[in-house]
XYZ file of C-alpha atoms in Angstrom:
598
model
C 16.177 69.434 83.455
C 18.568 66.719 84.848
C 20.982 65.233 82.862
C 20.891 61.497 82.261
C 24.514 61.059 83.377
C 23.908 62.807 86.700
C 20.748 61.111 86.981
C 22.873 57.808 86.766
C 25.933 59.203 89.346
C 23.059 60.405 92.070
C 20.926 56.695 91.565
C 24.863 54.876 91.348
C 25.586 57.053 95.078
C 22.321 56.547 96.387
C 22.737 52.713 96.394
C 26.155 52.544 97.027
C 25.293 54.696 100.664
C 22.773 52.154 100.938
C 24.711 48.851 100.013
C 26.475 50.096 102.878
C 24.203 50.035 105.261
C 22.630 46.744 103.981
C 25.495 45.325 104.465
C 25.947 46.751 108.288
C 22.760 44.979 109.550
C 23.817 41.978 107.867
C 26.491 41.893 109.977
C 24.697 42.047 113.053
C 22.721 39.060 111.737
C 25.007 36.944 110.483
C 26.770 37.745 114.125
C 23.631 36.745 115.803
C 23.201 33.636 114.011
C 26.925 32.835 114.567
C 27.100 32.822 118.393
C 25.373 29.119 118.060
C 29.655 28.032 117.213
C 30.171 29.887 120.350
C 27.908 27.949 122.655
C 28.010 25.208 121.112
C 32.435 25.062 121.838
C 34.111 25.248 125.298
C 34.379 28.616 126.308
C 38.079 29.669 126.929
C 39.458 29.591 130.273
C 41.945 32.661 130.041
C 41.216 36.436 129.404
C 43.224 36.398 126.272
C 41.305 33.504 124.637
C 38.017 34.979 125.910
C 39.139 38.407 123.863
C 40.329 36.576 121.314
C 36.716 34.766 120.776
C 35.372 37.989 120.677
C 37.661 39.840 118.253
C 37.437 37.306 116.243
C 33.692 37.140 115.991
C 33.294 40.591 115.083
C 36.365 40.631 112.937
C 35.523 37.698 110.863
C 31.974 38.199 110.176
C 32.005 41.550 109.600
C 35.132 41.076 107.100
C 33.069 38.139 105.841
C 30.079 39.978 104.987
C 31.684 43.067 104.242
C 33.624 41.172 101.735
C 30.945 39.547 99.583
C 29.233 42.791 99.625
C 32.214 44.204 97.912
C 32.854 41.209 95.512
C 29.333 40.403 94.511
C 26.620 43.517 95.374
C 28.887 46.807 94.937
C 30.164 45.991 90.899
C 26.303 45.444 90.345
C 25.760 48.676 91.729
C 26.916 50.184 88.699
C 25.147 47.479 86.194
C 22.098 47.521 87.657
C 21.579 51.039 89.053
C 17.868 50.493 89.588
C 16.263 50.811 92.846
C 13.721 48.176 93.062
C 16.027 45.710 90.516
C 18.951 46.037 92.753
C 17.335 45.563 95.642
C 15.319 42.468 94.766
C 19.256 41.040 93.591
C 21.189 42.016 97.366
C 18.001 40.562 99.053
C 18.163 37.528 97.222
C 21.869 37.474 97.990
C 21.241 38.327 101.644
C 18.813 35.846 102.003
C 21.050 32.399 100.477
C 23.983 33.853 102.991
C 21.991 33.927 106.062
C 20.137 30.479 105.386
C 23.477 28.607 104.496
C 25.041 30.107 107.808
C 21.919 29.120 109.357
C 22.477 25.616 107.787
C 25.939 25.568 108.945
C 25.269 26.132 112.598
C 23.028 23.320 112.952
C 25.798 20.669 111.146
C 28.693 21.966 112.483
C 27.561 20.489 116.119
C 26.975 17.163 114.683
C 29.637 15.894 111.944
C 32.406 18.880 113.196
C 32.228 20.266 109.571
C 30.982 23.318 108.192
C 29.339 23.137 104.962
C 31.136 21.449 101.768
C 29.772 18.934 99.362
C 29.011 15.808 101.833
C 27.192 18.031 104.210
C 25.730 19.730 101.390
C 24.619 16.013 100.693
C 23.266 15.211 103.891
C 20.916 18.191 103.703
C 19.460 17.030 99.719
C 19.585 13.140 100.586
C 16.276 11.716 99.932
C 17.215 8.950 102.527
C 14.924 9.795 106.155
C 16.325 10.274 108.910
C 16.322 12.451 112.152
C 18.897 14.437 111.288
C 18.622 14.924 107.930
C 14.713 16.026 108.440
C 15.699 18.568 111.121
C 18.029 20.218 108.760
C 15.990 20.434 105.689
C 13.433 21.963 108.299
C 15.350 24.668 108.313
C 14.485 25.361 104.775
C 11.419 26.737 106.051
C 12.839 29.704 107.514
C 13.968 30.828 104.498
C 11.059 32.649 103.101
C 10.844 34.561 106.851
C 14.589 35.437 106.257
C 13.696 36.652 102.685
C 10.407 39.012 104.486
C 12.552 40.360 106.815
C 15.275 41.423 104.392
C 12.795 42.724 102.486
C 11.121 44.964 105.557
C 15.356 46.126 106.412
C 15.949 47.074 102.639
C 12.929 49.327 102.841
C 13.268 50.916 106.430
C 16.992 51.243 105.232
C 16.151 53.026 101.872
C 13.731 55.055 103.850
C 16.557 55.976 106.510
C 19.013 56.252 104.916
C 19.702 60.307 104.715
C 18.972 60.345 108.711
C 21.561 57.544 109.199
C 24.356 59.058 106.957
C 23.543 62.460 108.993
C 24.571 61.101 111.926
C 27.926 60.096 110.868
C 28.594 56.838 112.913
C 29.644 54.580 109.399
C 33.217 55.396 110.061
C 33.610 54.477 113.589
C 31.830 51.581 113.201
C 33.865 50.233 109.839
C 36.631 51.229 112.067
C 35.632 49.000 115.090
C 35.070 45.962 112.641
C 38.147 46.930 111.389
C 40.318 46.616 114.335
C 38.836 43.858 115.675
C 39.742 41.763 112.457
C 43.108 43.117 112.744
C 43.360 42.809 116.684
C 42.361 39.080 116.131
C 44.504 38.278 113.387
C 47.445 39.403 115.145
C 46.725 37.362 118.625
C 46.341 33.996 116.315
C 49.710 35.243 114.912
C 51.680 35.398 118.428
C 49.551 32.701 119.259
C 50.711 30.319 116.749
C 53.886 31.121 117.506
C 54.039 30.554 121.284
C 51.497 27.413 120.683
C 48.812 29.380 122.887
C 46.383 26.901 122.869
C 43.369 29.085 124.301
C 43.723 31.116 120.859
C 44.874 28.120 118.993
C 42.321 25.863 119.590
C 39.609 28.558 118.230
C 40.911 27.909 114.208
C 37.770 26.293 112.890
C 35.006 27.343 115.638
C 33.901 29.725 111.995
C 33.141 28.525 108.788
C 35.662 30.276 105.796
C 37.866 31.100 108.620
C 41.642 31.279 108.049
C 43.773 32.727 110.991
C 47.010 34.361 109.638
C 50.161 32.915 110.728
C 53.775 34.419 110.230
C 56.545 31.855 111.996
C 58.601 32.489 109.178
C 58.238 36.374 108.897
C 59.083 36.503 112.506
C 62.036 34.542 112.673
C 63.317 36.828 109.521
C 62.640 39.848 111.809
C 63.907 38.687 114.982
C 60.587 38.574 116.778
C 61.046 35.191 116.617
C 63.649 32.495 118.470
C 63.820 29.235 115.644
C 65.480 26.906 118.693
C 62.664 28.597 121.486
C 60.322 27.952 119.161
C 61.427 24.490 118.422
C 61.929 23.261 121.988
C 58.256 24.539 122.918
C 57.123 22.828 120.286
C 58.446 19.798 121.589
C 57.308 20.578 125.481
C 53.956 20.969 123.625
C 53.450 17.683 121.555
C 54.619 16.265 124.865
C 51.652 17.869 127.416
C 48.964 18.336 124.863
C 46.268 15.298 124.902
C 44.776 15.847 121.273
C 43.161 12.828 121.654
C 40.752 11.212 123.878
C 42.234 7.951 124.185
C 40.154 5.888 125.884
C 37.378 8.205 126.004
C 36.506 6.830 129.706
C 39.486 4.940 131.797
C 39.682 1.519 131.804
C 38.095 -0.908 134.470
C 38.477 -4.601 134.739
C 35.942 -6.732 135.973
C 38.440 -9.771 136.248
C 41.976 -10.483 136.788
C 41.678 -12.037 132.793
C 43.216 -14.819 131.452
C 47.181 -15.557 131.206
C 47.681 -16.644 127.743
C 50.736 -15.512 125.654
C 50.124 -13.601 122.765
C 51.757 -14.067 119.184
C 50.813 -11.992 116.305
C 52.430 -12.815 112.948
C 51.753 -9.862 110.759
C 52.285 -11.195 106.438
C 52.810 -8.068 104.783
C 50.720 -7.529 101.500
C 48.536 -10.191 101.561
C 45.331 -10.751 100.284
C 42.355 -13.123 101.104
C 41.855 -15.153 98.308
C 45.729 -16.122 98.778
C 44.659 -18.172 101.662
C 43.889 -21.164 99.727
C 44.510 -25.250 99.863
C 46.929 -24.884 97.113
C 48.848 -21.675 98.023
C 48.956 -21.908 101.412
C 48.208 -25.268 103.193
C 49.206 -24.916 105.929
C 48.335 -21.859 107.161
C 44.740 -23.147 105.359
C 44.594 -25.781 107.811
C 45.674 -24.038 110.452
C 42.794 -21.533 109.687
C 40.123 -24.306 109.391
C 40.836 -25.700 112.979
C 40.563 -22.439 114.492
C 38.834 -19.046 114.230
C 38.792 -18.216 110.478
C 37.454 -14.615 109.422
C 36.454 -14.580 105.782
C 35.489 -11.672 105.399
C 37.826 -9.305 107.544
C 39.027 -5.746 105.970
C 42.222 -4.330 107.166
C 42.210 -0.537 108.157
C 44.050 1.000 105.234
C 44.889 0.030 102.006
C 48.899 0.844 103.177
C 51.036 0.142 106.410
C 49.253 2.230 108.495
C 46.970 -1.361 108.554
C 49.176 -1.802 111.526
C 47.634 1.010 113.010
C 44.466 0.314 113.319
C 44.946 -3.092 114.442
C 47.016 -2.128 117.485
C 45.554 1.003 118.315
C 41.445 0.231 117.432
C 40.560 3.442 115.605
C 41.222 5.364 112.567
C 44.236 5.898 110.958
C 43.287 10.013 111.035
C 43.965 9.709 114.118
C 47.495 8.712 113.679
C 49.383 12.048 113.606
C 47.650 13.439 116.619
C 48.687 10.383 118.490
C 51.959 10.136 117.415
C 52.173 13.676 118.353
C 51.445 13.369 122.140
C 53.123 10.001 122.117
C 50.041 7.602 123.406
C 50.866 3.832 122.882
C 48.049 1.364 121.912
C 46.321 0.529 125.332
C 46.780 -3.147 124.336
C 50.427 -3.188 124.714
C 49.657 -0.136 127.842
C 47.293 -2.908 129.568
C 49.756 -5.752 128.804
C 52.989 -4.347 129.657
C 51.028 -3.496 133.487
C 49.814 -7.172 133.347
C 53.387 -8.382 133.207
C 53.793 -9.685 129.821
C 57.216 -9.770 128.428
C 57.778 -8.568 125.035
C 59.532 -9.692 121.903
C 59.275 -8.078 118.596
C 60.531 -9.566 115.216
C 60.718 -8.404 111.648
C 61.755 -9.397 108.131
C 62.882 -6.016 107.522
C 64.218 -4.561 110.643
C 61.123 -2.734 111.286
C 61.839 -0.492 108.692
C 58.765 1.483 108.473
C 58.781 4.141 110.842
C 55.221 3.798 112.392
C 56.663 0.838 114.246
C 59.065 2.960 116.579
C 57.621 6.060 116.457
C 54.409 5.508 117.163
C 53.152 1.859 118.047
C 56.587 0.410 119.296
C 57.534 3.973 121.414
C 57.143 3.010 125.050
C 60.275 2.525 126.586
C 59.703 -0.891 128.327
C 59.466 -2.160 124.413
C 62.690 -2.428 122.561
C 63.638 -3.727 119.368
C 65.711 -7.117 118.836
C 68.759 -6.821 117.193
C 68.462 -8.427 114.028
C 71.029 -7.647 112.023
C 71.215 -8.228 107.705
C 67.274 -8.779 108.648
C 64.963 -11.106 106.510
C 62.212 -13.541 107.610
C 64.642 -16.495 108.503
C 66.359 -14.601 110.673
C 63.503 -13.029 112.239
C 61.744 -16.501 112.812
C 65.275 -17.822 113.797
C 65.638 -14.951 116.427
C 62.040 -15.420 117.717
C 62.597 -19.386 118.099
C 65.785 -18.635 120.101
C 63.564 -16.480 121.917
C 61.192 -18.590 122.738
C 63.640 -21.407 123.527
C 64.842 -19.054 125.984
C 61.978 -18.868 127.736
C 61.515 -15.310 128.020
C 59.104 -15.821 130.701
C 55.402 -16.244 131.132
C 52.783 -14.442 130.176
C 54.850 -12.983 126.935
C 53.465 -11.152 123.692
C 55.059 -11.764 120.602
C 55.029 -9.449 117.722
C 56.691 -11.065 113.940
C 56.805 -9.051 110.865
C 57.071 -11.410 107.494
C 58.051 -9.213 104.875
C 58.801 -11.481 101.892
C 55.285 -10.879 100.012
C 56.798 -7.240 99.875
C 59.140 -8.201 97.000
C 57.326 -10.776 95.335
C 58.314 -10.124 91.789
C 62.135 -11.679 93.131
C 60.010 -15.073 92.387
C 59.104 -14.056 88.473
C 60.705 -16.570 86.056
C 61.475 -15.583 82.183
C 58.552 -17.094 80.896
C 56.526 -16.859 78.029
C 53.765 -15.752 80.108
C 51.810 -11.896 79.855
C 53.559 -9.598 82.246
C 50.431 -9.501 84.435
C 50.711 -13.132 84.504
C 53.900 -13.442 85.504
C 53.217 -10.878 88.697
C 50.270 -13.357 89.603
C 52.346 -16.631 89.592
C 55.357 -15.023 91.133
C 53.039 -13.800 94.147
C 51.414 -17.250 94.191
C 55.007 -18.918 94.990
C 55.913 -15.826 97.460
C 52.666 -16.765 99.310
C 53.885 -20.437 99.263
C 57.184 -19.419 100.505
C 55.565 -17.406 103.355
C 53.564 -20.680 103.947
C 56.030 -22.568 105.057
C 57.425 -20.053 107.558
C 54.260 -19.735 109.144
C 54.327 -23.376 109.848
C 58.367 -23.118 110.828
C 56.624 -20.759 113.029
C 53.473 -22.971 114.624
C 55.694 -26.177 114.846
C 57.786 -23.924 117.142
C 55.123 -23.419 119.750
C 53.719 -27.205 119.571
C 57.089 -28.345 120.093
C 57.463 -26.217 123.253
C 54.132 -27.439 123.807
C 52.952 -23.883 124.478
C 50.405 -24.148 121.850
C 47.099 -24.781 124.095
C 48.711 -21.364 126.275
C 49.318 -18.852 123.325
C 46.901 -16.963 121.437
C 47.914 -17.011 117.477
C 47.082 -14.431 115.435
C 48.065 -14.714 111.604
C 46.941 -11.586 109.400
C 48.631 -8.719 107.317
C 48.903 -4.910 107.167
C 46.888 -4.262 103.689
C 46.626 -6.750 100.152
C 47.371 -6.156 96.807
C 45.478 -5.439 93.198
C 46.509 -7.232 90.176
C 44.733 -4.852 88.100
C 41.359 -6.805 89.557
C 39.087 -4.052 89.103
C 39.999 -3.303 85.364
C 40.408 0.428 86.487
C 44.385 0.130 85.952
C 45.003 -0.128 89.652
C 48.186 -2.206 90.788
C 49.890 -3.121 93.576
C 49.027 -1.225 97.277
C 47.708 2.087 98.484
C 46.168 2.990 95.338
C 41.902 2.695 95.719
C 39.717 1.488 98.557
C 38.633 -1.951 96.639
C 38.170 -5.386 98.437
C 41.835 -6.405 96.598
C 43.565 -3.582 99.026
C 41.485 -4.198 101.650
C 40.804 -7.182 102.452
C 43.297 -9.477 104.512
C 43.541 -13.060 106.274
C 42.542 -12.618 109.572
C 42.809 -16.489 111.370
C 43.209 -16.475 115.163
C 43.813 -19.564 117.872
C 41.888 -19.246 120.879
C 42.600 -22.190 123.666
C 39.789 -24.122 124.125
C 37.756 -22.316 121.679
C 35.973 -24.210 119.115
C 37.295 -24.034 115.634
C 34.618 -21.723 113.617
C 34.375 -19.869 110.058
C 33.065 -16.215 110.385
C 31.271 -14.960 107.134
C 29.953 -11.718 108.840
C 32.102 -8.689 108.213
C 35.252 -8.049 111.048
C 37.492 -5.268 111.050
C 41.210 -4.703 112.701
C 39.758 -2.302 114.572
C 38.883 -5.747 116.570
C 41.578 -7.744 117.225
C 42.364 -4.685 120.795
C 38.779 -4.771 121.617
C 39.284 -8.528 121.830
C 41.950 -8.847 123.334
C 41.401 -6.682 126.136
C 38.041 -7.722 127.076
C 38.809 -11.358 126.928
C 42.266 -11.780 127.437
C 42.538 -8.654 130.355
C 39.347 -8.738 131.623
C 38.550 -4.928 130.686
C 34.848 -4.419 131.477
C 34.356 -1.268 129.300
C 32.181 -1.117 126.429
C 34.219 -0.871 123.011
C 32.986 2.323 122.062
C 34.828 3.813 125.064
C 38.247 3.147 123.912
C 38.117 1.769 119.924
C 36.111 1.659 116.750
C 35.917 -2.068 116.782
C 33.778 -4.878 118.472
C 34.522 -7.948 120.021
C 35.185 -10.860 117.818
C 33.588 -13.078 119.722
C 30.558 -11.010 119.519
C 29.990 -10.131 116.047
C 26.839 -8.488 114.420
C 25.866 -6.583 111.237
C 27.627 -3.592 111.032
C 26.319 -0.760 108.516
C 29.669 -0.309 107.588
C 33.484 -0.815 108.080
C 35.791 2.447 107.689
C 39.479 2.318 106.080
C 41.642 4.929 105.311
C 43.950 7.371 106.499
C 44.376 11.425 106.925
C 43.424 12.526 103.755
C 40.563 10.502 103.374
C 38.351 7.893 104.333
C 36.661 5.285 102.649
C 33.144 3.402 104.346
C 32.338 0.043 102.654
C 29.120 -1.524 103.023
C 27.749 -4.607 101.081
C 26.651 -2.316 98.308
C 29.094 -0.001 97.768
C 32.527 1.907 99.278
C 32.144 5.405 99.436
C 35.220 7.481 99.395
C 35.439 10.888 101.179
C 38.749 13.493 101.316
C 38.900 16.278 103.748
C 37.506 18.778 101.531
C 34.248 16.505 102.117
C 34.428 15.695 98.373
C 33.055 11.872 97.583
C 32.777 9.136 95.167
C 31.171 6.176 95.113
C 31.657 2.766 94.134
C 30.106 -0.289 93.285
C 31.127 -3.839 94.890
C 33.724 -4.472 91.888
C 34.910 -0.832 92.759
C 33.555 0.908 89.257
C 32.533 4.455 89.913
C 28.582 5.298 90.226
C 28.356 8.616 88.755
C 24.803 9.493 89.704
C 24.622 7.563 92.943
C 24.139 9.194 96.211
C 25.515 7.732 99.087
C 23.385 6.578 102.244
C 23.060 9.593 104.380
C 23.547 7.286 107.407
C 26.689 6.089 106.166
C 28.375 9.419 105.998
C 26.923 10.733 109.093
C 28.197 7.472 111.196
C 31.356 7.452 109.416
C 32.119 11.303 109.870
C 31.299 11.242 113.798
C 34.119 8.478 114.058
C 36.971 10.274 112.663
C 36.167 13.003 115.226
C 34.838 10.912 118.311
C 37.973 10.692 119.651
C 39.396 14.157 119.377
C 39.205 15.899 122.792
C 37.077 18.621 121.961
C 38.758 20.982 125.257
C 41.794 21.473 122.836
């Protein structure tokens, strides 16, 4: 007679043996499934990347699997030490892995993320569309995943003794072993020496997370701080991250030679463009091209981004990285244009010099104890000059940025003293802006020079009642949306309703100013503004996430994929979805410009 508790140790062994092999053959699956990453990414041009690709397969899904069999199946082992129980539970198991990394194959290609909550939301959207219906196709292969599980845990349990006699588990835990190891340590040097065959490999697998150890190798000597340093630096300088323009430029006319000035009001809104807050720059608005309904790029400086540059602000480190200026001032600079750049603050914000401002041929005035006056006084002397012809113009007004200096001791609410004082700064800012155009009529180089009036973000006065103030707090139309007024010669004077972006004002410029022939999408996120149409969308927002606002709602995604969604007064919808098109349109732009060789 046999013991219960032996009973229990021999049933306990006899699944754990075969957990083990379960978990082998898994392996092999979940490595079969995976090489769609690998054909789907550029295949590395050196031996060492090629090895690494291949350690790192092995490595990292056989740790991978390996792993959840150890979390999740082996403890159950011992609760549920029942043949036909157990086996129905790490079929189950097996079944949900492979589908999801099945899932993740087929999204990866298209919105360059692996599986998180908004592609989790693109695959349960209701909404119709191509891709969301070839993806929840996929579903169907989930009950033949689930049969053929259930055929391997048989054949296995039936094997089993005749596989453990021939005594190849070791070497082949050992193999998976070493390659995770092997890999792990080549990302290491790799990282180190900025490799970028190896490098360039960190997300080709979802959950993966290379090791690195800069600091443990400096501590040991294996590692030069001031080596690595300057290679760092020879790297950011040779490394194209991004694609920008996607296709060179071509011209199909010599363009037009009109200066350029763009006077850039920082933190203001829309609705301050009014009769009675700002006539002037009212009229001025009403006689030209006025866009009512024009959204700035971020709800902070990096505004000035996206209206120099034409794409997203995620893009910004990677350019500032490998030190690409905005083809706008790249095409004008070639075109002859002679520059002269102006602030109410010395250009204080670093963006300016480090990143759109960088190219030699550009340097700053000297404008010393800066403020507006002076800035508009050194730009008039400029101008007076005659700095010569064709010239762009750049002036910063930064007075709206300390708005609260106009608040009088009244007997006024608090919140009602912040409105009126930013009512008078705008007034204040008024009248420089027309300082600014009486300039260029009396020069009479009005009917020559393209004027552009807008700013870098607005400002909440608590408008949403969600307790949001000032700047760079939420994605709502009080953040986001900015004057955007613009003189064309010999344009008629017209009021746009339809929705513009700064991702414009380059496209613009380029096509009609330069005479660049190239479609938009080659080298921006914006249209023409000449040339506007419905647009599902307009995208804001910077590296850590991104926020798409459409005439019903702003969705608001970080780069965990995590959303939230908003109505038009920017109150949350907690059991909204957003429109799958939306995300999927809005995703492929952060990552259209990235050059996917690197």
């Amino acid at each position: 007679m046999v013991s219960s508790g032996n009973s229990y140790r021999e049933r306990v062994s006899r699944l754990v043996g075969w957990g083990h092999w379960f978990a082998f053959f898994n392996i092999i699956a979940a490595m079969l499934i995976s090489t769609k990453y690998i054909s789907e990414s550029p295949w590395p041009e050196t031996l060492l990347g090629q090895t690494y690709l291949i350690l790192s397969w092995a490595g990292h899904f056989g740790f991978l699997v390996f792993a959840l069999y150890i979390l999740v199946l082996f403890p159950l082992t011992f609760v549920l030490p029942f043949k036909q129980l157990f086996r129905i539970v790490a079929i189950c198991f097996a079944t949900v892995g492979l589908t999801a990394l099945l899932l993740d194959t087929q999204t990866y290609p298209q919105v360059y993320q692996h599986l998180n909550p908004v592609t989790w939301e693109l695959l349960l959207n209701r909404e119709q569309s191509e891709i969301a219906t070839d993806l929840q196709q996929l579903f169907i292969v989930l009950p033949i995943i689930f049969m053929l599980q259930l055929a391997l845990a048989e054949w296995i349990w039936r094997k089993q003794r005749r596989l453990s006699h021939k005594h190849i588990g070791r070497p082949i835990a050992a193999v998976f072993f070493l390659c995770f190891i092997s890999s792990h340590l080549i990302y290491i040097w790799a990282d180190a020496y900025f490799y970028q065959p190896v490098t360039s490999q960190k997300s080709n697998f979802p959950l993966s997370y290379p090791m690195t150890a800069k600091t443990f190798m400096e501590k040991h000597g294996l590692l030069d701080r001031e080596e690595y340093l300057k290679r760092r630096q020879i790297k950011e300088n040779t490394v194209d991250l991004v694609n920008y323009p996607i296709e060179p430029l071509t011209f199909s006319s010599r363009g037009k030679k009109y200066n350029v000035l763009v006077v850039l009001v920082d933190n203001l809104r829309a609705d301050a463009l009014t009769s009675n807050t700002m006539p002037a720059t009212r009229q001025f608005a009403s006689r030209n091209q006025n866009y009512i309904n024009h959204y700035s790029a971020s709800n902070d400086n990096y505004g000035v981004f996206g209206l120099f540059y034409g794409i997203p602000n995620s893009y910004a480190d990677s350019i500032k990285s490998q030190g690409t200026s905005p083809l706008l001032l790249t095409e004008l600079e070639d075109k002859g244009y002679h520059f002269g750049l102006f602030s109410g603050n010395n250009f204080s914000d670093d963006l300016y010099y480090e990143t759109i401002f960088s190219s030699p041929e550009v340097t700053q005035q000297d404008t010393h104890n800066a403020s507006d006056a002076k800035a508009i006084e050194d730009w008039s002397t400029w101008i007076e000059a005659k700095p010569g012809s064709p010239w762009f113009s750049f002036i910063e007004l930064t007075t709206m940025n300390h708005f609260d200096d106009y608040s009088s001791n009244t007997a006024e609410p608090a919140d009602e003293q912040l409105k009126s004082a930013y009512s008078e700064a705008a007034q204040s800012v008024d009248k420089k802006v027309s300082q600014i155009l009486d300039t260029l009529n009396n020069q009479d180089i009005m009917d020559n020079t393209i004027v552009i009036i807008t700013s870098n973000h607005g400002t909440e006065f608590n408008d949403s009642n969600n307790g949001r103030w000032g700047s760079n707090t939420n994605y709502s139309r009080y953040q986001l949306q900015v004057p955007f007024v613009m003189h064309w010669p010999d344009k008629e004077p017209k009021e746009y309703v339809i929705k513009s972006s700064h991702f414009d004002m380059s496209v613009t410029l380029l096509q009609d100013l330069l005479g660049v022939s190239n479609p938009p999408n080659e080298f921006s996120s914006g249209i023409n503004l000449f040339e506007l149409s419905e647009r599902p969308w307009i995208l804001a927002g910077d590296a850590r996430e991104m926020a798409l606002i459409t005439d019903e709602s702003t969705t608001v995604v970080d780069k965990f994929g995590n959303y939230k969604e908003y109505d038009t007064n920017y109150q949350r919808k907690k059991y909204a979805s957003p429109k799958l098109s939306v995300l999927l349109q809005g995703l492929a732009e952060l990552k259209r410009f990235y050059n996917r060789e690197h």
